[in-house]
Amino acid sequence: MSISIAFIGLGAMGYRMASHLPKSFEQVLVWNRNFAKAEQHASEYSTQAVDIETATQADIIFSCLPTSVEVEAIITQYPPKSGAIWVDCTSGVPESAVKMAKFLQEHGAYFLDAPVSGQTIGAEKGTLTVMIGGDTKAFEQAYSAIEPFGGLIKHVGDSGAGFAVKAVNNMLLAANLWATAEGFTTLKANGVDLNNALECINASSGKSAVTEMVLPQRILNREFPLTFALPLLAKDTGIAISLAQQAKLPTPLLSLTQNLIQTANLTSDAESDFSSAVKLYESWTNIKIE
Ligand code: NDP
């Protein structure tokens, strides 16, 4: 297709997501703060490393940055052209999506909040779940550009709805992570073999993405590979709690989960994988989940 696509933010997710775009589009521009990564991407995937001024003038612009703060800074400094669609794959703040959609509307452009789920492996395979908030016509127009890295691509509501779904999803991940740590420590303290227990639970009603993937692939093997940083999970639980507070809802379990994840984050190295939050619980019990 002859429209130009740009991808801003070639981190753990963005680098892999952008790698699928040249299969469907002739012109794929990439920009990254550490520009060497953009140049490496260009040589690896036949994309084009460009400056930020050029990237932000594409027809469809993707961004995948740590938080809405970095996204807002770029959009307000380098607003896209009229008719452009900005698809923000950051796990961001719903209020910011509403603000950016309004700001871009003043420039005749569109903002879609389009966070993703599926981790770096899903980004690599092009099977990410993409949950999208914003203008439906812009969603329909951007769909074919999202497809190369998307599995389930779903419009979930107005601006901010995509970010809201993502924040709640990650809150549920965090709650499962902590509950799994307590549950498996209880089993170990009672002399049960954790691998046998895991096999039974993964064939039973207590299973989750944490027991099916995170526990065996990151925790039991003590690898804790850094693919999704703990500060990013802490950020997501904070977004979910803010949403509940704005709706004046009681959230005893989710608030506790957020406190635990924040504490784990504050007591961990910034370069820790999210799964290493369980190390805080291990330090309380002196029992390793292995
Ligand atoms: P990374 O930390 O790996 O990458 C962050 C990217 O943002 C890098 O390209 C970095 O550039 C860039 N960046 C950071 N600060 C700035 C800035 N001030 N100005 C411009 N660029 C900046 O993060 P991830 O790829 O892991 O995560 C990105 C988003 O996706 C987050 O919102 C995260 O919550 C979400 N997410 C992550 C998943 C995962 O498994 N990792 C899964 C699903 C969602 P530089 O290279 O120069 O540092």
mmCIF file of C-alpha atoms and ligand atoms in Angstrom:
data_model
loop_
_atom_site.group_PDB
_atom_site.id
_atom_site.type_symbol
_atom_site.label_atom_id
_atom_site.label_comp_id
_atom_site.label_asym_id
_atom_site.label_seq_id
_atom_site.Cartn_x
_atom_site.Cartn_y
_atom_site.Cartn_z
ATOM 1 C CA MET A 1 0.000 0.000 0.000
ATOM 2 C CA SER A 2 1.258 3.496 -0.783
ATOM 3 C CA ILE A 3 0.347 5.254 2.473
ATOM 4 C CA SER A 4 3.222 6.075 4.785
ATOM 5 C CA ILE A 5 3.448 4.469 8.201
ATOM 6 C CA ALA A 6 5.708 5.553 11.054
ATOM 7 C CA PHE A 7 6.616 3.817 14.291
ATOM 8 C CA ILE A 8 7.921 5.834 17.235
ATOM 9 C CA GLY A 9 9.536 3.961 20.142
ATOM 10 C CA LEU A 10 11.496 0.832 19.335
ATOM 11 C CA GLY A 11 11.653 -0.659 22.817
ATOM 12 C CA ALA A 12 11.016 -4.263 23.838
ATOM 13 C CA MET A 13 7.551 -4.120 22.214
ATOM 14 C CA GLY A 14 7.881 -1.485 19.502
ATOM 15 C CA TYR A 15 10.981 -2.975 17.879
ATOM 16 C CA ARG A 16 9.166 -6.254 17.291
ATOM 17 C CA MET A 17 5.770 -4.737 16.399
ATOM 18 C CA ALA A 18 7.308 -2.484 13.751
ATOM 19 C CA SER A 19 9.142 -5.438 12.203
ATOM 20 C CA HIS A 20 5.843 -6.745 10.733
ATOM 21 C CA LEU A 21 4.809 -3.535 8.986
ATOM 22 C CA PRO A 22 7.071 -3.766 5.874
ATOM 23 C CA LYS A 23 5.229 -6.980 4.898
ATOM 24 C CA SER A 24 2.126 -4.853 4.172
ATOM 25 C CA PHE A 25 3.455 -1.351 3.508
ATOM 26 C CA GLU A 26 6.112 -0.004 1.151
ATOM 27 C CA GLN A 27 7.126 2.944 3.293
ATOM 28 C CA VAL A 28 7.681 2.284 6.986
ATOM 29 C CA LEU A 29 9.498 5.046 8.846
ATOM 30 C CA VAL A 30 10.987 4.394 12.278
ATOM 31 C CA TRP A 31 12.257 6.728 14.969
ATOM 32 C CA ASN A 32 13.764 6.006 18.372
ATOM 33 C CA ARG A 33 15.279 8.319 21.000
ATOM 34 C CA ASN A 34 18.453 6.237 20.974
ATOM 35 C CA PHE A 35 18.740 6.540 17.208
ATOM 36 C CA ALA A 36 21.124 3.600 16.774
ATOM 37 C CA LYS A 37 18.135 1.316 17.436
ATOM 38 C CA ALA A 38 16.230 2.897 14.550
ATOM 39 C CA GLU A 39 19.217 2.395 12.263
ATOM 40 C CA GLN A 40 19.527 -1.216 13.382
ATOM 41 C CA HIS A 41 15.805 -1.744 12.729
ATOM 42 C CA ALA A 42 16.175 -0.242 9.245
ATOM 43 C CA SER A 43 19.011 -2.579 8.350
ATOM 44 C CA GLU A 44 17.255 -5.615 9.820
ATOM 45 C CA TYR A 45 13.728 -5.095 8.429
ATOM 46 C CA SER A 46 14.054 -2.678 5.475
ATOM 47 C CA THR A 47 12.350 0.142 7.335
ATOM 48 C CA GLN A 48 13.642 3.722 7.054
ATOM 49 C CA ALA A 49 15.247 5.447 10.044
ATOM 50 C CA VAL A 50 14.127 9.087 10.010
ATOM 51 C CA ASP A 51 14.115 12.133 12.277
ATOM 52 C CA ILE A 52 11.139 12.816 14.534
ATOM 53 C CA GLU A 53 9.887 15.694 12.340
ATOM 54 C CA THR A 54 9.584 13.306 9.378
ATOM 55 C CA ALA A 55 8.117 10.417 11.378
ATOM 56 C CA THR A 56 5.317 12.553 12.768
ATOM 57 C CA GLN A 57 4.230 13.617 9.262
ATOM 58 C CA ALA A 58 3.306 10.076 8.149
ATOM 59 C CA ASP A 59 -0.306 9.110 7.328
ATOM 60 C CA ILE A 60 -0.492 6.649 10.218
ATOM 61 C CA ILE A 61 1.800 7.083 13.192
ATOM 62 C CA PHE A 62 2.267 4.408 15.841
ATOM 63 C CA SER A 63 3.829 5.117 19.210
ATOM 64 C CA CYS A 64 4.845 2.679 21.937
ATOM 65 C CA LEU A 65 6.520 4.555 24.796
ATOM 66 C CA PRO A 66 6.662 3.923 28.565
ATOM 67 C CA THR A 67 3.834 6.262 29.633
ATOM 68 C CA SER A 68 1.395 8.886 28.360
ATOM 69 C CA VAL A 69 3.814 11.595 29.544
ATOM 70 C CA GLU A 70 6.350 10.797 26.799
ATOM 71 C CA VAL A 71 3.586 10.423 24.193
ATOM 72 C CA GLU A 72 2.033 13.806 25.029
ATOM 73 C CA ALA A 73 5.439 15.478 24.904
ATOM 74 C CA ILE A 74 6.040 14.252 21.341
ATOM 75 C CA ILE A 75 2.512 14.880 20.043
ATOM 76 C CA THR A 76 2.337 18.428 21.350
ATOM 77 C CA GLN A 77 5.784 19.292 20.024
ATOM 78 C CA TYR A 78 5.308 17.589 16.654
ATOM 79 C CA PRO A 79 1.580 17.496 15.837
ATOM 80 C CA PRO A 80 0.727 15.299 12.836
ATOM 81 C CA LYS A 81 -0.725 16.590 9.565
ATOM 82 C CA SER A 82 -4.446 16.944 8.897
ATOM 83 C CA GLY A 83 -6.089 13.583 8.159
ATOM 84 C CA ALA A 84 -3.385 11.583 9.942
ATOM 85 C CA ILE A 85 -4.219 8.888 12.492
ATOM 86 C CA TRP A 86 -2.034 8.527 15.592
ATOM 87 C CA VAL A 87 -2.277 5.014 17.018
ATOM 88 C CA ASP A 88 -0.787 4.969 20.506
ATOM 89 C CA CYS A 89 0.146 1.457 21.644
ATOM 90 C CA THR A 90 1.546 2.649 24.968
ATOM 91 C CA SER A 91 -0.289 1.373 28.067
ATOM 92 C CA GLY A 92 -1.437 4.877 28.862
ATOM 93 C CA VAL A 93 -3.792 6.976 30.938
ATOM 94 C CA PRO A 94 -7.436 7.236 29.737
ATOM 95 C CA GLU A 95 -7.647 10.984 30.547
ATOM 96 C CA SER A 96 -4.605 11.596 28.384
ATOM 97 C CA ALA A 97 -6.273 9.780 25.460
ATOM 98 C CA VAL A 98 -9.273 12.110 25.723
ATOM 99 C CA LYS A 99 -6.932 15.120 25.854
ATOM 100 C CA MET A 100 -4.818 13.953 22.899
ATOM 101 C CA ALA A 101 -7.896 13.097 20.812
ATOM 102 C CA LYS A 102 -9.173 16.656 21.351
ATOM 103 C CA PHE A 103 -5.772 18.173 20.607
ATOM 104 C CA LEU A 104 -5.422 16.212 17.377
ATOM 105 C CA GLN A 105 -8.992 16.988 16.363
ATOM 106 C CA GLU A 106 -7.959 20.663 16.371
ATOM 107 C CA HIS A 107 -5.274 19.675 13.822
ATOM 108 C CA GLY A 108 -7.793 17.701 11.712
ATOM 109 C CA ALA A 109 -6.177 14.443 12.870
ATOM 110 C CA TYR A 110 -7.232 11.474 15.020
ATOM 111 C CA PHE A 111 -5.885 9.786 18.134
ATOM 112 C CA LEU A 112 -6.623 6.148 18.912
ATOM 113 C CA ASP A 113 -5.583 4.643 22.246
ATOM 114 C CA ALA A 114 -4.507 1.166 21.175
ATOM 115 C CA PRO A 115 -2.596 -0.616 23.938
ATOM 116 C CA VAL A 116 -1.500 -4.175 23.362
ATOM 117 C CA SER A 117 -1.291 -7.391 25.331
ATOM 118 C CA GLY A 118 0.661 -10.559 24.621
ATOM 119 C CA GLN A 119 4.156 -9.640 25.784
ATOM 120 C CA THR A 120 7.286 -9.571 23.641
ATOM 121 C CA ILE A 121 6.608 -13.067 22.303
ATOM 122 C CA GLY A 122 3.213 -11.900 20.965
ATOM 123 C CA ALA A 123 4.887 -8.853 19.428
ATOM 124 C CA GLU A 124 7.431 -11.099 17.756
ATOM 125 C CA LYS A 125 4.797 -13.451 16.375
ATOM 126 C CA GLY A 126 2.397 -10.643 15.404
ATOM 127 C CA THR A 127 -0.413 -12.037 17.545
ATOM 128 C CA LEU A 128 -1.002 -9.203 20.011
ATOM 129 C CA THR A 129 -4.413 -8.363 21.409
ATOM 130 C CA VAL A 130 -5.074 -4.708 20.559
ATOM 131 C CA MET A 131 -7.818 -2.925 22.527
ATOM 132 C CA ILE A 132 -8.804 0.328 20.910
ATOM 133 C CA GLY A 133 -10.617 3.455 22.015
ATOM 134 C CA GLY A 134 -11.555 6.424 19.847
ATOM 135 C CA ASP A 135 -13.254 7.478 16.625
ATOM 136 C CA THR A 136 -14.744 4.445 14.832
ATOM 137 C CA LYS A 137 -13.997 5.724 11.311
ATOM 138 C CA ALA A 138 -10.354 6.283 12.252
ATOM 139 C CA PHE A 139 -10.335 2.774 13.741
ATOM 140 C CA GLU A 140 -11.648 1.304 10.478
ATOM 141 C CA GLN A 141 -9.074 3.262 8.464
ATOM 142 C CA ALA A 142 -6.176 2.213 10.700
ATOM 143 C CA TYR A 143 -7.263 -1.443 10.957
ATOM 144 C CA SER A 144 -5.125 -2.737 8.070
ATOM 145 C CA ALA A 145 -2.040 -1.068 9.568
ATOM 146 C CA ILE A 146 -2.645 -2.709 12.952
ATOM 147 C CA GLU A 147 -3.313 -6.158 11.461
ATOM 148 C CA PRO A 148 0.350 -7.056 10.762
ATOM 149 C CA PHE A 149 1.090 -7.253 14.515
ATOM 150 C CA GLY A 150 -2.430 -7.918 15.815
ATOM 151 C CA GLY A 151 -4.311 -11.078 16.672
ATOM 152 C CA LEU A 152 -7.552 -9.912 18.260
ATOM 153 C CA ILE A 153 -8.088 -6.256 17.252
ATOM 154 C CA LYS A 154 -11.118 -4.805 18.999
ATOM 155 C CA HIS A 155 -12.721 -1.393 19.218
ATOM 156 C CA VAL A 156 -13.837 -1.162 22.858
ATOM 157 C CA GLY A 157 -15.335 2.344 23.085
ATOM 158 C CA ASP A 158 -14.623 6.067 23.022
ATOM 159 C CA SER A 159 -11.211 7.672 23.649
ATOM 160 C CA GLY A 160 -9.652 6.212 26.797
ATOM 161 C CA ALA A 161 -11.566 2.921 26.711
ATOM 162 C CA GLY A 162 -8.605 1.022 25.270
ATOM 163 C CA PHE A 163 -6.274 2.306 27.994
ATOM 164 C CA ALA A 164 -8.887 1.470 30.630
ATOM 165 C CA VAL A 165 -9.239 -2.146 29.463
ATOM 166 C CA LYS A 166 -5.465 -2.555 29.402
ATOM 167 C CA ALA A 167 -5.048 -1.146 32.938
ATOM 168 C CA VAL A 168 -7.680 -3.481 34.347
ATOM 169 C CA ASN A 169 -6.164 -6.428 32.485
ATOM 170 C CA ASN A 170 -2.778 -5.745 34.028
ATOM 171 C CA MET A 171 -4.324 -5.255 37.461
ATOM 172 C CA LEU A 172 -5.784 -8.765 37.121
ATOM 173 C CA LEU A 173 -2.361 -10.045 36.067
ATOM 174 C CA ALA A 174 -0.853 -8.438 39.190
ATOM 175 C CA ALA A 175 -3.531 -9.903 41.485
ATOM 176 C CA ASN A 176 -2.998 -13.372 40.012
ATOM 177 C CA LEU A 177 0.763 -12.995 40.328
ATOM 178 C CA TRP A 178 0.609 -12.190 44.031
ATOM 179 C CA ALA A 179 -2.070 -14.796 44.803
ATOM 180 C CA THR A 180 -0.034 -17.424 42.971
ATOM 181 C CA ALA A 181 3.052 -16.565 45.032
ATOM 182 C CA GLU A 182 1.124 -16.980 48.287
ATOM 183 C CA GLY A 183 -0.604 -20.157 47.093
ATOM 184 C CA PHE A 184 2.517 -21.938 45.877
ATOM 185 C CA THR A 185 4.501 -20.895 48.950
ATOM 186 C CA THR A 186 1.724 -22.440 51.059
ATOM 187 C CA LEU A 187 2.048 -25.664 49.075
ATOM 188 C CA LYS A 188 5.824 -25.725 49.452
ATOM 189 C CA ALA A 189 5.583 -25.073 53.197
ATOM 190 C CA ASN A 190 3.265 -28.088 53.369
ATOM 191 C CA GLY A 191 5.747 -30.352 51.594
ATOM 192 C CA VAL A 192 4.000 -30.481 48.212
ATOM 193 C CA ASP A 193 6.092 -30.753 45.037
ATOM 194 C CA LEU A 194 5.471 -27.535 43.107
ATOM 195 C CA ASN A 195 5.768 -29.040 39.633
ATOM 196 C CA ASN A 196 3.138 -31.674 40.400
ATOM 197 C CA ALA A 197 0.934 -29.012 41.951
ATOM 198 C CA LEU A 198 1.341 -26.798 38.901
ATOM 199 C CA GLU A 199 0.295 -29.603 36.545
ATOM 200 C CA CYS A 200 -2.892 -30.197 38.572
ATOM 201 C CA ILE A 201 -3.769 -26.515 38.922
ATOM 202 C CA ASN A 202 -3.247 -25.866 35.224
ATOM 203 C CA ALA A 203 -5.846 -28.595 34.576
ATOM 204 C CA SER A 204 -8.190 -27.101 37.203
ATOM 205 C CA SER A 205 -10.243 -24.016 37.957
ATOM 206 C CA GLY A 206 -7.485 -22.052 39.716
ATOM 207 C CA LYS A 207 -5.357 -21.655 36.589
ATOM 208 C CA SER A 208 -4.485 -18.275 35.049
ATOM 209 C CA ALA A 209 -1.961 -16.802 32.620
ATOM 210 C CA VAL A 210 0.330 -16.596 35.644
ATOM 211 C CA THR A 211 0.160 -20.331 36.438
ATOM 212 C CA GLU A 212 0.214 -21.295 32.761
ATOM 213 C CA MET A 213 3.078 -19.056 31.657
ATOM 214 C CA VAL A 214 4.652 -16.757 34.233
ATOM 215 C CA LEU A 215 5.213 -19.298 36.995
ATOM 216 C CA PRO A 216 6.817 -22.052 34.874
ATOM 217 C CA GLN A 217 8.675 -19.794 32.430
ATOM 218 C CA ARG A 218 9.958 -17.100 34.793
ATOM 219 C CA ILE A 219 9.646 -17.937 38.493
ATOM 220 C CA LEU A 220 10.074 -21.686 39.116
ATOM 221 C CA ASN A 221 13.147 -21.726 36.861
ATOM 222 C CA ARG A 222 14.488 -18.587 38.684
ATOM 223 C CA GLU A 223 15.164 -16.846 35.370
ATOM 224 C CA PHE A 224 12.973 -13.714 35.749
ATOM 225 C CA PRO A 225 13.914 -12.619 32.174
ATOM 226 C CA LEU A 226 13.458 -8.875 31.711
ATOM 227 C CA THR A 227 10.798 -8.493 28.995
ATOM 228 C CA PHE A 228 8.170 -6.431 30.856
ATOM 229 C CA ALA A 229 9.655 -4.183 33.501
ATOM 230 C CA LEU A 230 8.168 -4.105 37.018
ATOM 231 C CA PRO A 231 7.905 -0.254 37.007
ATOM 232 C CA LEU A 232 5.589 -0.567 33.982
ATOM 233 C CA LEU A 233 3.302 -3.022 35.809
ATOM 234 C CA ALA A 234 3.319 -0.712 38.851
ATOM 235 C CA LYS A 235 2.289 2.142 36.536
ATOM 236 C CA ASP A 236 -0.596 0.070 35.113
ATOM 237 C CA THR A 237 -1.972 -0.888 38.539
ATOM 238 C CA GLY A 238 -1.861 2.810 39.451
ATOM 239 C CA ILE A 239 -3.916 3.692 36.357
ATOM 240 C CA ALA A 240 -6.510 1.030 37.227
ATOM 241 C CA ILE A 241 -6.851 2.294 40.809
ATOM 242 C CA SER A 242 -7.246 5.901 39.626
ATOM 243 C CA LEU A 243 -10.070 4.781 37.350
ATOM 244 C CA ALA A 244 -11.846 3.022 40.224
ATOM 245 C CA GLN A 245 -11.341 6.049 42.478
ATOM 246 C CA GLN A 246 -12.752 8.408 39.856
ATOM 247 C CA ALA A 247 -15.854 6.179 39.774
ATOM 248 C CA LYS A 248 -15.919 6.250 43.618
ATOM 249 C CA LEU A 249 -15.791 2.461 43.839
ATOM 250 C CA PRO A 250 -14.566 0.448 46.816
ATOM 251 C CA THR A 251 -11.651 -1.742 45.671
ATOM 252 C CA PRO A 252 -10.258 -3.549 48.732
ATOM 253 C CA LEU A 253 -8.561 -6.334 46.773
ATOM 254 C CA LEU A 254 -7.281 -4.207 43.900
ATOM 255 C CA SER A 255 -5.978 -1.494 46.249
ATOM 256 C CA LEU A 256 -4.086 -4.086 48.248
ATOM 257 C CA THR A 257 -2.674 -5.542 45.039
ATOM 258 C CA GLN A 258 -1.548 -2.098 43.925
ATOM 259 C CA ASN A 259 0.149 -1.463 47.290
ATOM 260 C CA LEU A 260 1.979 -4.762 47.109
ATOM 261 C CA ILE A 261 3.147 -4.198 43.536
ATOM 262 C CA GLN A 262 4.231 -0.629 44.355
ATOM 263 C CA THR A 263 6.176 -1.868 47.383
ATOM 264 C CA ALA A 264 7.824 -4.594 45.316
ATOM 265 C CA ASN A 265 8.697 -1.980 42.707
ATOM 266 C CA LEU A 266 10.168 0.444 45.248
ATOM 267 C CA THR A 267 12.328 -2.289 46.762
ATOM 268 C CA SER A 268 13.529 -3.700 43.416
ATOM 269 C CA ASP A 269 16.066 -2.766 40.811
ATOM 270 C CA ALA A 270 14.430 -0.695 38.005
ATOM 271 C CA GLU A 271 15.623 -3.334 35.566
ATOM 272 C CA SER A 272 13.540 -6.088 37.185
ATOM 273 C CA ASP A 273 11.022 -8.143 35.262
ATOM 274 C CA PHE A 274 7.428 -7.862 36.571
ATOM 275 C CA SER A 275 7.569 -11.500 37.714
ATOM 276 C CA SER A 276 10.238 -10.613 40.272
ATOM 277 C CA ALA A 277 7.553 -8.916 42.397
ATOM 278 C CA VAL A 278 7.207 -12.346 44.040
ATOM 279 C CA LYS A 279 10.702 -11.899 45.509
ATOM 280 C CA LEU A 280 9.212 -9.444 47.996
ATOM 281 C CA TYR A 281 6.926 -12.190 49.312
ATOM 282 C CA GLU A 282 9.855 -14.636 49.320
ATOM 283 C CA SER A 283 11.811 -12.206 51.492
ATOM 284 C CA TRP A 284 8.969 -12.198 54.043
ATOM 285 C CA THR A 285 8.643 -15.994 54.170
ATOM 286 C CA ASN A 286 12.223 -17.092 53.541
ATOM 287 C CA ILE A 287 10.790 -19.626 51.107
ATOM 288 C CA LYS A 288 11.819 -19.593 47.456
ATOM 289 C CA ILE A 289 9.169 -20.501 44.905
ATOM 290 C CA GLU A 290 11.256 -23.079 43.030
HETATM 291 P P1 NDP B 1 10.843 -0.314 26.846
HETATM 292 O O1 NDP B 1 11.337 0.325 28.080
HETATM 293 O O2 NDP B 1 11.471 -1.549 26.356
HETATM 294 O O3 NDP B 1 10.903 0.774 25.647
HETATM 295 C C1 NDP B 1 10.530 2.086 25.846
HETATM 296 C C2 NDP B 1 10.675 2.864 24.563
HETATM 297 O O4 NDP B 1 10.317 4.226 24.827
HETATM 298 C C3 NDP B 1 12.100 2.899 24.018
HETATM 299 O O5 NDP B 1 12.036 2.954 22.616
HETATM 300 C C4 NDP B 1 12.634 4.209 24.606
HETATM 301 O O6 NDP B 1 13.679 4.765 23.841
HETATM 302 C C5 NDP B 1 11.418 5.067 24.484
HETATM 303 N N1 NDP B 1 11.463 6.216 25.369
HETATM 304 C C6 NDP B 1 11.565 6.230 26.722
HETATM 305 N N2 NDP B 1 11.527 7.482 27.199
HETATM 306 C C7 NDP B 1 11.416 8.290 26.121
HETATM 307 C C8 NDP B 1 11.331 9.693 25.950
HETATM 308 N N3 NDP B 1 11.354 10.529 26.998
HETATM 309 N N4 NDP B 1 11.226 10.189 24.700
HETATM 310 C C9 NDP B 1 11.196 9.365 23.636
HETATM 311 N N5 NDP B 1 11.264 8.020 23.715
HETATM 312 C C10 NDP B 1 11.369 7.499 24.955
HETATM 313 O O7 NDP B 1 9.266 -0.511 27.054
HETATM 314 P P2 NDP B 1 8.299 -1.628 26.448
HETATM 315 O O8 NDP B 1 8.495 -1.715 24.979
HETATM 316 O O9 NDP B 1 8.388 -2.844 27.297
HETATM 317 O O10 NDP B 1 6.884 -0.958 26.783
HETATM 318 C C11 NDP B 1 6.328 0.092 26.006
HETATM 319 C C12 NDP B 1 4.870 0.227 26.397
HETATM 320 O O11 NDP B 1 4.182 -0.996 26.114
HETATM 321 C C13 NDP B 1 4.667 0.516 27.902
HETATM 322 O O12 NDP B 1 3.593 1.393 28.069
HETATM 323 C C14 NDP B 1 4.334 -0.887 28.465
HETATM 324 O O13 NDP B 1 3.572 -0.787 29.650
HETATM 325 C C15 NDP B 1 3.575 -1.513 27.302
HETATM 326 N N6 NDP B 1 3.597 -2.982 27.220
HETATM 327 C C16 NDP B 1 4.740 -3.697 27.430
HETATM 328 C C17 NDP B 1 4.726 -5.086 27.332
HETATM 329 C C18 NDP B 1 5.954 -5.913 27.525
HETATM 330 O O14 NDP B 1 5.823 -7.142 27.626
HETATM 331 N N7 NDP B 1 7.154 -5.343 27.565
HETATM 332 C C19 NDP B 1 3.486 -5.809 27.006
HETATM 333 C C20 NDP B 1 2.362 -4.955 26.724
HETATM 334 C C21 NDP B 1 2.422 -3.598 26.863
HETATM 335 P P3 NDP B 1 15.235 4.413 24.126
HETATM 336 O O15 NDP B 1 15.516 3.155 23.369
HETATM 337 O O16 NDP B 1 15.960 5.583 23.607
HETATM 338 O O17 NDP B 1 15.381 4.234 25.634
#
